XYZ file of N, CA and C in Angstrom:
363
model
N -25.112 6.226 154.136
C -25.194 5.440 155.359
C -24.056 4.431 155.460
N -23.422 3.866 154.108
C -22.574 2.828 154.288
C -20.757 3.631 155.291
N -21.242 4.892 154.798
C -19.755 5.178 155.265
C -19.508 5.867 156.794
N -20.892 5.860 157.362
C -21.667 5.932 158.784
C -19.937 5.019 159.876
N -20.534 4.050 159.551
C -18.986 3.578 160.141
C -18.013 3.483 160.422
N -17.235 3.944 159.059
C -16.273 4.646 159.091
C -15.577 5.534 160.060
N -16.649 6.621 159.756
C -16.955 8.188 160.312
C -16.726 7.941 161.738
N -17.921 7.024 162.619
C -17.540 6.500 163.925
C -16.370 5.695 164.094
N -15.795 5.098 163.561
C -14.766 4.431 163.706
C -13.327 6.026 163.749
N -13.680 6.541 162.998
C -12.644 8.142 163.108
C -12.663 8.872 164.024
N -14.053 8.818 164.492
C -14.330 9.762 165.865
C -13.495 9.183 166.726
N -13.906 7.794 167.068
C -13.161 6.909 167.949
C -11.812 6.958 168.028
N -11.636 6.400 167.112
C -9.714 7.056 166.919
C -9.301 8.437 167.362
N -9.703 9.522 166.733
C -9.415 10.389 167.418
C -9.323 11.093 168.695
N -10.187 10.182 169.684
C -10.580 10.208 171.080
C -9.327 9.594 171.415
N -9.243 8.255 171.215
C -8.135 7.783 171.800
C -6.653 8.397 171.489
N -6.453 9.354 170.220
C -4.989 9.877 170.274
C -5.520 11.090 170.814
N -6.202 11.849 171.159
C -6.212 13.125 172.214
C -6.567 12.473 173.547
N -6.836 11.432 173.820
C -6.425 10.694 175.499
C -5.011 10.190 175.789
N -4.692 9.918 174.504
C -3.331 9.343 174.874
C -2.055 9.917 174.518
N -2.589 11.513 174.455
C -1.491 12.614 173.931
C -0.967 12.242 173.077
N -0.996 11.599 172.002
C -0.217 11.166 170.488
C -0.600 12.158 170.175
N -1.412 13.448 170.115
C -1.203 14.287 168.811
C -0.817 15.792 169.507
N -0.133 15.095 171.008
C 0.381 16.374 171.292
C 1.668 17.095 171.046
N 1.935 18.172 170.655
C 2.937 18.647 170.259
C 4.203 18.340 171.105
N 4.227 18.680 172.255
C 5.176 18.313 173.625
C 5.269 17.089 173.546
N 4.372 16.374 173.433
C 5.234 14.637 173.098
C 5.614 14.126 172.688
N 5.503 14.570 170.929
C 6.121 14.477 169.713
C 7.915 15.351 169.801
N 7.752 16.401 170.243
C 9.137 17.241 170.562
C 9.862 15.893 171.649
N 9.011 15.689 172.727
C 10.621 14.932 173.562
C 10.516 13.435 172.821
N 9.519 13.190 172.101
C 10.223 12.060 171.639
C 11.169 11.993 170.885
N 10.974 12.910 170.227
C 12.433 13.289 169.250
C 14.188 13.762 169.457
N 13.085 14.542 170.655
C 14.586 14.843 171.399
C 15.051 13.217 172.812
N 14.530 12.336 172.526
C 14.833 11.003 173.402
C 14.620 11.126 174.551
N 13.469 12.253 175.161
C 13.332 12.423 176.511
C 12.225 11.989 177.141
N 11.462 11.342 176.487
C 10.632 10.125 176.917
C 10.159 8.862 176.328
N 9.571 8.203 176.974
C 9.393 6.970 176.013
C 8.006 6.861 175.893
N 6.815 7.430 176.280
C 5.574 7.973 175.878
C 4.922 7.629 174.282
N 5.774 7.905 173.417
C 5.688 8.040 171.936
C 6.055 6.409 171.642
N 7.263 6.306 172.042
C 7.458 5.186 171.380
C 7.182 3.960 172.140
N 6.532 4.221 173.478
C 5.689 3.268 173.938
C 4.322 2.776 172.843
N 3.576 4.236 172.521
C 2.467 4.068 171.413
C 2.485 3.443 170.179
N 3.866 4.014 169.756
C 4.105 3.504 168.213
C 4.255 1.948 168.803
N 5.340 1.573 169.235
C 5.470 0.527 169.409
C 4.334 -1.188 170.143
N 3.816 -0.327 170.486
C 2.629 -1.760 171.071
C 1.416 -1.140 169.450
N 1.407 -0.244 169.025
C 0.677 -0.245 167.675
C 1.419 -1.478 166.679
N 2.685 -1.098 166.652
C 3.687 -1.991 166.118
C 3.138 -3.803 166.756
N 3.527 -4.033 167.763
C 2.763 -5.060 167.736
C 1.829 -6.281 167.829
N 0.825 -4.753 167.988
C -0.172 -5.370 167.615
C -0.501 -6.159 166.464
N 0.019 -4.684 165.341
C -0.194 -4.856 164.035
C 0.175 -6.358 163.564
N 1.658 -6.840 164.204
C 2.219 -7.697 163.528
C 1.505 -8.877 164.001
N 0.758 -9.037 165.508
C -0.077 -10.352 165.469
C -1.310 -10.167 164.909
N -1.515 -9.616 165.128
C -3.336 -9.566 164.086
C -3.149 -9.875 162.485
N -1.446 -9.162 161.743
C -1.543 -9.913 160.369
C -1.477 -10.984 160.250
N -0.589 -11.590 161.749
C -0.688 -13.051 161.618
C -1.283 -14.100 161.877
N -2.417 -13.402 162.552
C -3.817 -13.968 163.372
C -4.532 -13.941 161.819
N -4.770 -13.290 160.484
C -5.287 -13.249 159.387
C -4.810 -14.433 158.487
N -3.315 -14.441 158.598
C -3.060 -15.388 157.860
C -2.896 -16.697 158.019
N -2.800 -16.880 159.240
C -2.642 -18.060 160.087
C -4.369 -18.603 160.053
N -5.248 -18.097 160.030
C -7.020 -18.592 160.658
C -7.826 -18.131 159.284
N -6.824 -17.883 157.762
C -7.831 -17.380 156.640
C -9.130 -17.056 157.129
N -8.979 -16.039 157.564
C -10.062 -15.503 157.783
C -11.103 -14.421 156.488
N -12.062 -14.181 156.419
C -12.832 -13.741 155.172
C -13.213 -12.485 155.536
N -13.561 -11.549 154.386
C -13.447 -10.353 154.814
C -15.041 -10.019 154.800
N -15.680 -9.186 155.122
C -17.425 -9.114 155.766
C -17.746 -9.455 154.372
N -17.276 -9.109 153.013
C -18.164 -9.895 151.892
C -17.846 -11.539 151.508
N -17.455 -11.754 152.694
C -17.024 -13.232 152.373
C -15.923 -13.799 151.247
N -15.201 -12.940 150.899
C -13.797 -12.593 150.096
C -12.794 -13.130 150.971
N -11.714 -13.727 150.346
C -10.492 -14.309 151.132
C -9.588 -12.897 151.165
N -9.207 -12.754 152.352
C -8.017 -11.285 152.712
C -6.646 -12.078 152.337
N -5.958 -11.257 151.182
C -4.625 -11.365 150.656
C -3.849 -10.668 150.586
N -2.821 -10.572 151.379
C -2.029 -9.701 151.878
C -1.240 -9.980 150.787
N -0.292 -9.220 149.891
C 0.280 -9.366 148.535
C 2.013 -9.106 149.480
N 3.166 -10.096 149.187
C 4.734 -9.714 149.525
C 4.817 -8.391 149.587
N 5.739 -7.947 150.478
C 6.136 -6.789 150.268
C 7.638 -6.621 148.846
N 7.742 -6.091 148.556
C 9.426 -5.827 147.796
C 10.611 -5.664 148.343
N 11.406 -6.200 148.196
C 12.632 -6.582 148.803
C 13.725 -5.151 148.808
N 13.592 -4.184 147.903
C 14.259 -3.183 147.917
C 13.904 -2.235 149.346
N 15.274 -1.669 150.072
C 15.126 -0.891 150.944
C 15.233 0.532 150.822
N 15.903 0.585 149.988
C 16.378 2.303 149.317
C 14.892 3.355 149.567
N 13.797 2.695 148.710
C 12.349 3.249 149.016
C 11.724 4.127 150.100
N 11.950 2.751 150.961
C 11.170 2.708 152.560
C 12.789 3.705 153.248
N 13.811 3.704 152.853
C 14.435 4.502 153.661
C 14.420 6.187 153.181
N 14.567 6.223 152.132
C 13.999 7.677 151.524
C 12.786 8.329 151.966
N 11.214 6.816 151.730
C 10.013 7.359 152.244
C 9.886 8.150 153.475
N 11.012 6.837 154.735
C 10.688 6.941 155.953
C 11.214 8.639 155.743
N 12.299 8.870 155.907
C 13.243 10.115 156.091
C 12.090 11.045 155.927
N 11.432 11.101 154.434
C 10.867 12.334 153.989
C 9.791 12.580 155.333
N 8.824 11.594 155.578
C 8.414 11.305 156.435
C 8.410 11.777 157.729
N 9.654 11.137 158.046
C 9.897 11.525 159.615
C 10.336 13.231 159.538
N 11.015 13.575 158.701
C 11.352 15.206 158.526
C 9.946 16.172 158.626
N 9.508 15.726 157.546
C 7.378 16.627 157.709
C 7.272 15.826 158.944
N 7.354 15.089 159.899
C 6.659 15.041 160.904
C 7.526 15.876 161.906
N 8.601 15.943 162.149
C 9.675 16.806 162.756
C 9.307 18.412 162.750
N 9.440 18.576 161.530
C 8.550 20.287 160.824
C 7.783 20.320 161.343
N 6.347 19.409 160.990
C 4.657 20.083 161.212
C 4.529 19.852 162.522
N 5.302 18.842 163.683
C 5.077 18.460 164.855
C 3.789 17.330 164.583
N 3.593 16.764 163.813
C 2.669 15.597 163.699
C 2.337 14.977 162.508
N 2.079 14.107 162.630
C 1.624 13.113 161.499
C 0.566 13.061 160.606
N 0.085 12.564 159.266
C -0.730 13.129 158.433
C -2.337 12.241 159.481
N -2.108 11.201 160.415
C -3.580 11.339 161.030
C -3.746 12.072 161.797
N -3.481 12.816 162.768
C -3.331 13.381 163.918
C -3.692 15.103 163.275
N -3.247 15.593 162.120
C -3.355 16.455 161.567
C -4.666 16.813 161.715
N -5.811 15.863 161.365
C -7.487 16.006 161.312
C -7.691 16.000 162.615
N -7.197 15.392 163.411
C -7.859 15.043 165.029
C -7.412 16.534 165.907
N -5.996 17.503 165.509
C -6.049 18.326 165.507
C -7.001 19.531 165.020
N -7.277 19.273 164.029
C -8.582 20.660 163.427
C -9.653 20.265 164.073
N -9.834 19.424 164.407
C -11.416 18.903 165.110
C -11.259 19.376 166.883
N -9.984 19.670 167.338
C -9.514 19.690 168.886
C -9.707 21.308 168.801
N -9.559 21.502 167.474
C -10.019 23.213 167.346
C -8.691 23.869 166.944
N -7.526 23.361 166.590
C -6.119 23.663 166.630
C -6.223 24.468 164.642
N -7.185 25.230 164.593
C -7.181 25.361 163.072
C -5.898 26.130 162.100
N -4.862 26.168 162.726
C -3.557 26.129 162.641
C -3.434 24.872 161.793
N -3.833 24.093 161.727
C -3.050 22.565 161.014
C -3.592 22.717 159.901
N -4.557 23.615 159.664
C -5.432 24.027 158.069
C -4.061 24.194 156.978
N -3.117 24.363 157.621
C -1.964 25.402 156.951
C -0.785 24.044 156.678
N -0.973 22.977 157.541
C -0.351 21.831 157.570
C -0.593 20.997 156.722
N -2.405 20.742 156.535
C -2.686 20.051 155.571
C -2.477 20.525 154.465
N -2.524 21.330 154.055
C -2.866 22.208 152.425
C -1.536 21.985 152.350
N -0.273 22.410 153.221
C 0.876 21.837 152.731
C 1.421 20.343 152.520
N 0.318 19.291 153.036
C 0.894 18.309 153.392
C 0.245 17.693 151.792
């Protein structure tokens, strides 16, 4: 039952990237090819969001549902990493036409083609 939440919280997500065509193949292709801004409209207000809500956490110490202080630990100063990661990254997403979440929200859309994505991924 504890992971009940979760589960709905996944469903949910996945509703909203098959409403908002993020896990469509055609949108992922022209974003790549720079022929719309669709994609990186999404990524980008995800982007930041992300960045006020970490700072809405750290700014209002806020506690986490067990009443635990949330500690966001520095990141590492080396870039070499995150530019290798990104690459590998962005290449399997280039290849498979999507990303390792979108992958599940695909098999669930019925696309059981991505069976072949995950097992490789």
């Amino acid at each position: 039952m504890k992971s009940l939440k979760f589960l709905l919280i996944g469903i949910f997500f996945g509703i909203v990237l098959v409403k908002s065509e993020a896990v469509s193949w055609y949108r992922i292709y022209e974003m790549f090819k720079f022929q719309s801004f669709h994609m990186y409209g999404i990524i980008g207000s995800a982007v930041i969001l992300g960045i006020l809500f970490i700072q809405v956490l750290k700014r209002s110490k806020l506690k986490s549902f067990e009443g635990e202080d949330i500690y966001i630990p520095p990141k590492d100063k080396g870039y070499a990493r995150y530019i290798l990661g990104g690459s590998i990254f962005g290449l399997g997403w280039a290849l498979a036409g999507t990303c390792p979440g979108p992958m599940y929200v695909l098999v669930g859309t019925g696309v059981l083609t991505m069976l072949i994505v995950i097992a490789g991924a």
